[in-house]
């Protein structure tokens, strides 16, 4: 990770994760940053759960690339197990990397899916995380 403010804080903590939270991981593929995943699991003191979890989750971590399909559909699907008021972290390759998403696509897709874009942070050397907030009650 490149030097920046907050380097002493784990990626999991920077994303607002805490021990005991249940975080669902969607969109995993061979290109994801395993160091990021490991830091998040260390913060949670638990493994990430997959799409077959079958129970409510506190947050969703969605790895997304430009050629993965329809972003609105993926975001709506991400809401399936998410507790009201939970967050989705949309992880996309940084600009200039293969699979990078145009930030305007995210800005346009989030409200259609009923989400609000709140912040964007660097997550590892190749990925950017965009925090999308779900409504308190759906």
PDB file of C-alpha atoms in Angstrom:
ATOM      1  CA  UNK A   1       0.000   0.000   0.000  1.00  0.00           C
ATOM      2  CA  UNK A   2       1.340   3.446  -0.809  1.00  0.00           C
ATOM      3  CA  UNK A   3       2.085   5.812   2.045  1.00  0.00           C
ATOM      4  CA  UNK A   4      -0.878   7.987   2.955  1.00  0.00           C
ATOM      5  CA  UNK A   5      -2.698   9.275   5.965  1.00  0.00           C
ATOM      6  CA  UNK A   6      -4.279   6.456   7.895  1.00  0.00           C
ATOM      7  CA  UNK A   7      -1.749   3.757   6.947  1.00  0.00           C
ATOM      8  CA  UNK A   8      -1.699   2.687  10.597  1.00  0.00           C
ATOM      9  CA  UNK A   9      -5.412   1.829  10.291  1.00  0.00           C
ATOM     10  CA  UNK A  10      -6.290  -1.459   8.569  1.00  0.00           C
ATOM     11  CA  UNK A  11      -8.250  -1.430   5.344  1.00  0.00           C
ATOM     12  CA  UNK A  12     -11.084  -3.209   7.134  1.00  0.00           C
ATOM     13  CA  UNK A  13     -11.285  -0.479   9.769  1.00  0.00           C
ATOM     14  CA  UNK A  14     -11.052   2.259   7.114  1.00  0.00           C
ATOM     15  CA  UNK A  15     -14.068   0.672   5.431  1.00  0.00           C
ATOM     16  CA  UNK A  16     -15.957   0.809   8.738  1.00  0.00           C
ATOM     17  CA  UNK A  17     -15.824  -2.917   9.471  1.00  0.00           C
ATOM     18  CA  UNK A  18     -15.585  -4.151  13.057  1.00  0.00           C
ATOM     19  CA  UNK A  19     -15.052  -7.513  14.736  1.00  0.00           C
ATOM     20  CA  UNK A  20     -18.269  -9.514  14.756  1.00  0.00           C
ATOM     21  CA  UNK A  21     -19.769  -7.974  11.624  1.00  0.00           C
ATOM     22  CA  UNK A  22     -20.942 -10.298   8.864  1.00  0.00           C
ATOM     23  CA  UNK A  23     -19.657  -9.137   5.470  1.00  0.00           C
ATOM     24  CA  UNK A  24     -20.790 -10.787   2.257  1.00  0.00           C
ATOM     25  CA  UNK A  25     -18.320 -10.931  -0.623  1.00  0.00           C
ATOM     26  CA  UNK A  26     -19.705 -10.971  -4.155  1.00  0.00           C
ATOM     27  CA  UNK A  27     -17.910 -10.862  -7.513  1.00  0.00           C
ATOM     28  CA  UNK A  28     -14.789 -12.687  -6.361  1.00  0.00           C
ATOM     29  CA  UNK A  29     -12.435 -13.728  -9.179  1.00  0.00           C
ATOM     30  CA  UNK A  30      -8.738 -14.488  -9.625  1.00  0.00           C
ATOM     31  CA  UNK A  31      -7.912 -10.780  -9.987  1.00  0.00           C
ATOM     32  CA  UNK A  32      -9.117  -9.650  -6.536  1.00  0.00           C
ATOM     33  CA  UNK A  33      -6.567  -8.350  -4.035  1.00  0.00           C
ATOM     34  CA  UNK A  34      -6.077 -11.191  -1.555  1.00  0.00           C
ATOM     35  CA  UNK A  35      -4.143  -8.916   0.825  1.00  0.00           C
ATOM     36  CA  UNK A  36      -7.205  -6.652   1.059  1.00  0.00           C
ATOM     37  CA  UNK A  37      -9.450  -9.661   1.713  1.00  0.00           C
ATOM     38  CA  UNK A  38      -7.091 -10.932   4.414  1.00  0.00           C
ATOM     39  CA  UNK A  39      -6.947  -7.543   6.175  1.00  0.00           C
ATOM     40  CA  UNK A  40     -10.743  -7.333   6.149  1.00  0.00           C
ATOM     41  CA  UNK A  41     -11.093 -10.847   7.577  1.00  0.00           C
ATOM     42  CA  UNK A  42      -8.570  -9.953  10.296  1.00  0.00           C
ATOM     43  CA  UNK A  43     -10.631  -6.858  11.162  1.00  0.00           C
ATOM     44  CA  UNK A  44     -13.827  -8.936  11.266  1.00  0.00           C
ATOM     45  CA  UNK A  45     -12.123 -11.764  13.149  1.00  0.00           C
ATOM     46  CA  UNK A  46     -14.139 -13.990  10.786  1.00  0.00           C
ATOM     47  CA  UNK A  47     -14.278 -15.162   7.194  1.00  0.00           C
ATOM     48  CA  UNK A  48     -16.181 -13.271   4.537  1.00  0.00           C
ATOM     49  CA  UNK A  49     -19.429 -15.027   3.584  1.00  0.00           C
ATOM     50  CA  UNK A  50     -20.520 -15.709   0.009  1.00  0.00           C
ATOM     51  CA  UNK A  51     -23.778 -15.231  -1.879  1.00  0.00           C
ATOM     52  CA  UNK A  52     -25.160 -18.511  -0.511  1.00  0.00           C
ATOM     53  CA  UNK A  53     -24.998 -17.283   3.103  1.00  0.00           C
ATOM     54  CA  UNK A  54     -28.793 -17.227   3.420  1.00  0.00           C
ATOM     55  CA  UNK A  55     -29.003 -14.794   6.344  1.00  0.00           C
ATOM     56  CA  UNK A  56     -28.781 -11.026   6.800  1.00  0.00           C
ATOM     57  CA  UNK A  57     -25.384  -9.360   6.510  1.00  0.00           C
ATOM     58  CA  UNK A  58     -24.091  -6.080   7.899  1.00  0.00           C
ATOM     59  CA  UNK A  59     -22.277  -5.092   4.713  1.00  0.00           C
ATOM     60  CA  UNK A  60     -21.565  -6.301   1.182  1.00  0.00           C
ATOM     61  CA  UNK A  61     -18.227  -6.131  -0.583  1.00  0.00           C
ATOM     62  CA  UNK A  62     -18.838  -6.293  -4.358  1.00  0.00           C
ATOM     63  CA  UNK A  63     -15.812  -6.729  -6.633  1.00  0.00           C
ATOM     64  CA  UNK A  64     -16.868  -5.245  -9.986  1.00  0.00           C
ATOM     65  CA  UNK A  65     -15.208  -4.826 -13.367  1.00  0.00           C
ATOM     66  CA  UNK A  66     -16.447  -2.849 -16.350  1.00  0.00           C
ATOM     67  CA  UNK A  67     -17.234  -5.983 -18.366  1.00  0.00           C
ATOM     68  CA  UNK A  68     -19.090  -7.822 -15.561  1.00  0.00           C
ATOM     69  CA  UNK A  69     -22.545  -6.963 -16.906  1.00  0.00           C
ATOM     70  CA  UNK A  70     -25.228  -4.577 -15.686  1.00  0.00           C
ATOM     71  CA  UNK A  71     -24.115  -2.668 -12.597  1.00  0.00           C
ATOM     72  CA  UNK A  72     -27.655  -1.691 -11.570  1.00  0.00           C
ATOM     73  CA  UNK A  73     -28.699  -5.362 -11.553  1.00  0.00           C
ATOM     74  CA  UNK A  74     -25.622  -6.314  -9.523  1.00  0.00           C
ATOM     75  CA  UNK A  75     -26.291  -3.568  -6.968  1.00  0.00           C
ATOM     76  CA  UNK A  76     -29.955  -4.571  -6.617  1.00  0.00           C
ATOM     77  CA  UNK A  77     -28.868  -8.202  -6.159  1.00  0.00           C
ATOM     78  CA  UNK A  78     -26.374  -7.041  -3.496  1.00  0.00           C
ATOM     79  CA  UNK A  79     -29.278  -5.698  -1.435  1.00  0.00           C
ATOM     80  CA  UNK A  80     -30.873  -9.160  -1.088  1.00  0.00           C
ATOM     81  CA  UNK A  81     -29.270 -10.101   2.249  1.00  0.00           C
ATOM     82  CA  UNK A  82     -28.215  -6.620   3.377  1.00  0.00           C
ATOM     83  CA  UNK A  83     -29.670  -5.385   6.654  1.00  0.00           C
ATOM     84  CA  UNK A  84     -31.567  -2.082   6.422  1.00  0.00           C
ATOM     85  CA  UNK A  85     -29.108   0.783   6.722  1.00  0.00           C
ATOM     86  CA  UNK A  86     -26.198  -1.465   5.719  1.00  0.00           C
ATOM     87  CA  UNK A  87     -23.533  -0.485   3.221  1.00  0.00           C
ATOM     88  CA  UNK A  88     -22.206  -1.885  -0.012  1.00  0.00           C
ATOM     89  CA  UNK A  89     -18.545  -1.377  -0.798  1.00  0.00           C
ATOM     90  CA  UNK A  90     -18.236  -1.439  -4.580  1.00  0.00           C
ATOM     91  CA  UNK A  91     -14.628  -2.394  -5.346  1.00  0.00           C
ATOM     92  CA  UNK A  92     -13.529  -1.538  -8.877  1.00  0.00           C
ATOM     93  CA  UNK A  93     -10.124  -1.506 -10.578  1.00  0.00           C
ATOM     94  CA  UNK A  94      -8.449   1.889 -10.379  1.00  0.00           C
ATOM     95  CA  UNK A  95      -8.614   4.152 -13.432  1.00  0.00           C
ATOM     96  CA  UNK A  96      -6.160   2.962 -16.057  1.00  0.00           C
ATOM     97  CA  UNK A  97      -6.234  -0.654 -14.866  1.00  0.00           C
ATOM     98  CA  UNK A  98      -7.927  -3.428 -16.897  1.00  0.00           C
ATOM     99  CA  UNK A  99     -11.630  -3.544 -16.066  1.00  0.00           C
ATOM    100  CA  UNK A 100     -11.737  -0.013 -14.649  1.00  0.00           C
ATOM    101  CA  UNK A 101     -15.246   1.433 -14.416  1.00  0.00           C
ATOM    102  CA  UNK A 102     -16.119   4.962 -15.380  1.00  0.00           C
ATOM    103  CA  UNK A 103     -16.989   6.814 -12.136  1.00  0.00           C
ATOM    104  CA  UNK A 104     -20.006   8.337 -13.911  1.00  0.00           C
ATOM    105  CA  UNK A 105     -21.401   4.805 -14.430  1.00  0.00           C
ATOM    106  CA  UNK A 106     -21.283   4.270 -10.667  1.00  0.00           C
ATOM    107  CA  UNK A 107     -22.811   7.698  -9.990  1.00  0.00           C
ATOM    108  CA  UNK A 108     -25.666   6.941 -12.413  1.00  0.00           C
ATOM    109  CA  UNK A 109     -26.258   3.314 -11.347  1.00  0.00           C
ATOM    110  CA  UNK A 110     -26.341   3.779  -7.560  1.00  0.00           C
ATOM    111  CA  UNK A 111     -29.518   5.926  -7.344  1.00  0.00           C
ATOM    112  CA  UNK A 112     -31.354   3.678  -9.833  1.00  0.00           C
ATOM    113  CA  UNK A 113     -30.608   0.789  -7.433  1.00  0.00           C
ATOM    114  CA  UNK A 114     -31.836   2.909  -4.502  1.00  0.00           C
ATOM    115  CA  UNK A 115     -28.367   3.617  -3.095  1.00  0.00           C
ATOM    116  CA  UNK A 116     -26.483   6.779  -2.191  1.00  0.00           C
ATOM    117  CA  UNK A 117     -22.793   7.210  -3.017  1.00  0.00           C
ATOM    118  CA  UNK A 118     -21.052   8.521   0.073  1.00  0.00           C
ATOM    119  CA  UNK A 119     -17.268   8.208  -0.306  1.00  0.00           C
ATOM    120  CA  UNK A 120     -14.495   6.701  -2.412  1.00  0.00           C
ATOM    121  CA  UNK A 121     -11.179   5.398  -1.053  1.00  0.00           C
ATOM    122  CA  UNK A 122      -8.123   3.586  -2.370  1.00  0.00           C
ATOM    123  CA  UNK A 123      -8.280  -0.104  -1.440  1.00  0.00           C
ATOM    124  CA  UNK A 124      -4.940  -1.743  -2.113  1.00  0.00           C
ATOM    125  CA  UNK A 125      -2.741  -0.766  -5.029  1.00  0.00           C
ATOM    126  CA  UNK A 126      -5.112  -1.734  -7.847  1.00  0.00           C
ATOM    127  CA  UNK A 127      -8.627  -1.230  -6.473  1.00  0.00           C
ATOM    128  CA  UNK A 128     -10.884   1.663  -5.486  1.00  0.00           C
ATOM    129  CA  UNK A 129     -13.749   1.297  -3.019  1.00  0.00           C
ATOM    130  CA  UNK A 130     -16.952   3.302  -3.355  1.00  0.00           C
ATOM    131  CA  UNK A 131     -19.237   3.263  -0.318  1.00  0.00           C
ATOM    132  CA  UNK A 132     -22.901   2.971  -1.244  1.00  0.00           C
ATOM    133  CA  UNK A 133     -25.455   3.420   1.520  1.00  0.00           C
ATOM    134  CA  UNK A 134     -28.732   1.524   1.508  1.00  0.00           C
ATOM    135  CA  UNK A 135     -31.902   3.085   2.879  1.00  0.00           C
ATOM    136  CA  UNK A 136     -32.533   2.506   6.589  1.00  0.00           C
ATOM    137  CA  UNK A 137     -35.643   0.488   5.780  1.00  0.00           C
ATOM    138  CA  UNK A 138     -36.648  -1.104   2.515  1.00  0.00           C
TER     139      UNK A 138
END
